[in-house]
Short mmCIF file of C-alpha atoms in Angstrom, two decimals:
data_model
loop_
_atom_site.label_atom_id
_atom_site.label_comp_id
_atom_site.label_asym_id
_atom_site.label_seq_id
_atom_site.Cartn_x
_atom_site.Cartn_y
_atom_site.Cartn_z
CA UNK A 102 15.05 -13.18 4.47
CA UNK A 103 12.70 -10.93 1.92
CA UNK A 104 9.19 -10.21 2.71
CA UNK A 105 6.84 -8.88 0.15
CA UNK A 106 3.46 -7.02 1.13
CA UNK A 107 1.01 -4.96 -0.71
CA UNK A 108 -0.33 -2.15 1.40
CA UNK A 109 -3.91 -2.05 2.29
CA UNK A 110 -5.41 1.11 1.52
CA UNK A 111 -8.06 2.15 4.31
CA UNK A 112 -9.80 0.76 7.06
CA UNK A 113 -7.48 -1.48 8.62
CA UNK A 114 -8.66 -2.32 12.32
CA UNK A 115 -6.15 -1.97 15.22
CA UNK A 116 -6.82 -1.59 18.92
CA UNK A 117 -7.25 1.88 20.10
CA UNK A 118 -7.46 3.51 16.50
CA UNK A 119 -9.79 6.23 16.06
CA UNK A 120 -11.82 4.40 13.08
CA UNK A 121 -13.74 7.66 12.05
CA UNK A 122 -10.45 9.09 10.25
CA UNK A 123 -9.80 8.02 6.62
CA UNK A 124 -6.00 6.71 6.04
CA UNK A 125 -5.19 4.10 8.37
CA UNK A 126 -2.97 1.14 6.52
CA UNK A 127 -1.83 -1.97 7.42
CA UNK A 128 1.81 -2.28 5.72
CA UNK A 129 2.62 -5.74 6.60
CA UNK A 130 3.11 -8.32 9.31
CA UNK A 131 6.34 -9.96 9.85
CA UNK A 132 6.28 -12.50 12.82
CA UNK A 133 4.31 -10.99 15.67
CA UNK A 134 5.26 -7.31 14.57
CA UNK A 135 2.62 -5.45 12.32
CA UNK A 136 3.75 -2.21 10.83
CA UNK A 137 0.91 0.39 10.73
CA UNK A 138 0.03 3.81 9.64
CA UNK A 139 -2.53 5.27 12.37
CA UNK A 140 -4.09 8.72 12.90
CA UNK A 141 -5.32 10.74 15.79
CA UNK A 142 -7.25 13.76 15.70
CA UNK A 143 -10.73 15.32 14.44
CA UNK A 144 -12.56 13.75 11.47
CA UNK A 145 -14.86 15.37 9.23
CA UNK A 146 -18.10 14.30 7.15
CA UNK A 147 -16.13 14.27 3.84
CA UNK A 148 -13.84 11.29 4.92
CA UNK A 149 -10.56 13.25 4.13
CA UNK A 150 -7.73 14.48 5.78
CA UNK A 151 -7.69 17.00 8.01
CA UNK A 152 -4.22 19.64 8.51
CA UNK A 153 -5.11 19.45 12.50
CA UNK A 154 -4.72 15.52 12.59
CA UNK A 155 -1.50 13.78 13.60
CA UNK A 156 -0.17 10.77 11.77
CA UNK A 157 2.33 8.15 12.70
CA UNK A 158 4.20 4.94 11.28
CA UNK A 159 4.19 2.43 14.07
CA UNK A 160 5.35 -0.98 14.94
CA UNK A 161 3.25 -3.27 17.29
CA UNK A 162 3.81 -6.42 19.12
CA UNK A 163 0.73 -8.90 18.14
CA UNK A 164 1.31 -10.79 21.11
CA UNK A 165 0.99 -8.13 23.65
CA UNK A 166 -0.52 -5.23 21.65
CA UNK A 167 2.54 -3.12 22.74
CA UNK A 168 3.67 -0.26 20.68
CA UNK A 169 7.45 -0.90 19.82
CA UNK A 170 7.93 2.25 18.39
CA UNK A 171 6.33 5.06 16.35
CA UNK A 172 7.60 7.90 14.24
CA UNK A 173 5.63 10.59 12.68
CA UNK A 174 4.74 11.21 9.17
CA UNK A 175 3.98 14.74 7.17
CA UNK A 176 0.78 16.13 7.96
CA UNK A 177 -2.00 16.21 5.11
CA UNK A 178 -3.56 19.35 3.95
CA UNK A 179 -7.06 20.02 4.40
CA UNK A 180 -9.36 17.75 2.18
CA UNK A 181 -6.46 15.97 0.93
CA UNK A 182 -7.16 12.25 -0.40
CA UNK A 183 -3.64 11.14 -0.90
CA UNK A 184 -2.48 8.05 1.35
CA UNK A 185 0.92 8.12 2.97
CA UNK A 186 2.16 4.88 1.81
CA UNK A 187 2.21 3.50 -1.78
CA UNK A 188 4.16 -0.07 -0.98
CA UNK A 189 6.13 -1.43 1.93
CA UNK A 190 8.43 -4.25 1.82
CA UNK A 191 10.46 -5.78 5.03
CA UNK A 192 13.97 -7.43 4.27
CA UNK A 193 15.66 -8.08 7.18
CA UNK A 194 15.99 -5.50 9.60
CA UNK A 195 14.82 -2.68 6.98
CA UNK A 196 11.52 -1.12 6.34
CA UNK A 197 11.27 -0.21 2.45
CA UNK A 198 8.16 2.13 1.65
CA UNK A 199 7.23 4.31 -1.36
CA UNK A 200 5.90 7.41 0.51
CA UNK A 201 3.54 9.77 -0.96
CA UNK A 202 3.48 13.48 -0.34
CA UNK A 203 0.22 15.74 -0.95
CA UNK A 204 1.53 16.99 -4.29
CA UNK A 205 1.90 13.25 -5.35
CA UNK A 206 5.67 13.38 -5.28
CA UNK A 207 7.16 10.14 -4.23
CA UNK A 208 10.08 9.47 -1.92
CA UNK A 209 11.92 6.22 -1.34
CA UNK A 210 12.28 5.64 2.41
CA UNK A 211 14.17 2.95 4.10
CA UNK A 212 13.97 2.37 7.94
CA UNK A 213 15.11 0.67 10.64
CA UNK A 214 12.68 -2.14 11.70
CA UNK A 215 14.30 -2.02 15.36
CA UNK A 216 13.56 1.45 15.97
CA UNK A 217 11.73 3.12 12.89
CA UNK A 218 14.70 5.65 12.47
CA UNK A 219 14.87 6.59 8.89
CA UNK A 220 18.25 5.24 7.57
CA UNK A 221 17.79 7.06 3.95
CA UNK A 222 15.48 8.83 2.07
CA UNK A 223 15.37 10.27 -1.64
CA UNK A 224 12.95 11.41 -4.09
CA UNK A 225 11.49 9.15 -6.89
CA UNK A 226 11.04 10.75 -10.51
CA UNK A 227 7.43 9.07 -10.88
CA UNK A 228 4.93 11.22 -12.60
CA UNK A 229 2.20 9.06 -11.71
CA UNK A 230 2.13 7.53 -8.07
CA UNK A 231 -0.37 4.97 -8.71
CA UNK A 232 1.95 2.08 -10.69
CA UNK A 233 3.88 2.26 -7.44
CA UNK A 234 1.38 0.72 -5.48
CA UNK A 235 2.57 -2.94 -6.17
CA UNK A 236 5.29 -4.90 -4.47
CA UNK A 237 9.11 -3.22 -4.37
CA UNK A 238 11.76 -4.95 -6.13
CA UNK A 239 14.13 -5.41 -3.30
CA UNK A 240 16.54 -8.13 -2.42
CA UNK A 241 19.56 -8.37 0.37
CA UNK A 242 21.51 -5.71 -1.34
CA UNK A 243 19.80 -3.59 -3.16
CA UNK A 244 16.23 -1.73 -3.85
CA UNK A 245 15.46 -1.60 -7.77
CA UNK A 246 13.43 1.48 -9.24
CA UNK A 247 12.15 2.05 -12.79
CA UNK A 248 10.97 5.61 -13.77
CA UNK A 249 13.84 7.32 -16.10
CA UNK A 250 15.98 4.57 -16.59
CA UNK A 251 16.30 1.42 -14.20
CA UNK A 252 18.67 1.69 -11.21
CA UNK A 253 19.88 -0.43 -8.36
CA UNK A 254 20.09 1.38 -4.91
CA UNK A 255 21.97 0.10 -2.16
CA UNK A 256 20.08 -1.17 0.71
CA UNK A 257 22.59 -0.11 3.19
CA UNK A 258 22.54 3.95 2.27
CA UNK A 259 20.78 4.55 -0.84
CA UNK A 260 23.94 4.86 -3.10
CA UNK A 261 23.56 3.80 -6.67
CA UNK A 262 25.13 0.81 -7.47
CA UNK A 263 24.21 0.64 -11.06
CA UNK A 264 21.85 2.24 -13.90
CA UNK A 265 20.66 1.06 -17.08
CA UNK A 266 18.18 2.09 -20.08
CA UNK A 267 19.08 5.95 -19.60
CA UNK A 268 16.75 8.00 -21.86
CA UNK A 269 14.18 5.67 -21.65
CA UNK A 270 10.89 5.12 -19.01
CA UNK A 271 10.47 2.31 -17.47
CA UNK A 272 7.59 0.40 -15.26
CA UNK A 273 8.35 -0.53 -11.53
CA UNK A 274 10.58 -3.75 -12.29
CA UNK A 275 10.05 -7.29 -10.83
CA UNK A 276 12.94 -9.43 -9.37
CA UNK A 277 12.67 -13.11 -10.02
CA UNK A 278 16.07 -15.05 -9.45
CA UNK A 279 18.56 -12.44 -9.94
CA UNK A 280 16.87 -11.13 -12.96
CA UNK A 281 15.07 -7.66 -13.08
CA UNK A 282 11.74 -7.31 -15.61
CA UNK A 283 10.30 -3.96 -16.61
CA UNK A 284 8.63 -2.83 -19.43
CA UNK A 285 9.91 -0.11 -21.07
CA UNK A 286 8.26 3.27 -22.77
CA UNK A 287 7.94 1.49 -26.41
CA UNK A 288 5.91 -1.10 -24.65
CA UNK A 289 8.68 -3.99 -24.75
CA UNK A 290 9.72 -6.09 -21.74
CA UNK A 291 13.35 -5.85 -20.84
CA UNK A 292 15.58 -8.29 -18.72
CA UNK A 293 18.37 -6.95 -16.82
CA UNK A 294 20.85 -8.98 -14.64
CA UNK A 295 20.17 -7.48 -11.04
CA UNK A 296 23.84 -7.87 -10.12
CA UNK A 297 25.40 -6.09 -12.91
CA UNK A 298 22.91 -3.99 -14.72
CA UNK A 299 23.13 -5.60 -17.89
CA UNK A 300 20.94 -6.11 -20.36
CA UNK A 301 20.17 -9.80 -20.91
CA UNK A 302 17.34 -9.18 -23.72
CA UNK A 303 14.73 -7.00 -24.80
CA UNK A 304 11.35 -8.46 -26.22
CA UNK A 305 10.83 -7.62 -30.13
CA UNK A 306 7.36 -5.94 -30.42
CA UNK A 307 6.03 -5.18 -33.72
CA UNK A 308 6.25 -1.81 -34.68
#
């Protein structure tokens, strides 16, 4: 079953968390398991990150409060304001995230929900990370990404299954009933068959 979750940006309360630190995130709750980003270390009056802070991605059992696993996240530079996770989705035993670096570069990272181990990790060509703060288009087989063309990446290993619309820029796509919908650079909506990557129709816009 696919579960979509928006990411809460800051101020998520969780037992044992140092709430003076900026950047805590609740990525989602599936059953009795919560996926969170938590930090430890000194804080400052500006509410920004410090390089001396330690940040981890964790899974916690809400019934017992026990941490099931935790994995380290990249450190932030002093005074950085960039949050770690832009968006997150759980599909079966896969935690799919768009992860942002200090320099605003974005990586698509897929982890095993049982251990937190990274299964695959690849860069995303987004020039502006903000549009990626939205539900990720994903199903049982693929993760679908926009940017320079539309692409389907295999959920198992990140290999490209198909690519469409090369040479055009696309918004992050939305998936509904086997069809991807994305806005192309000319402002028109395009519908693409999610299984094959073939264009089904393109919105006719006034030029």
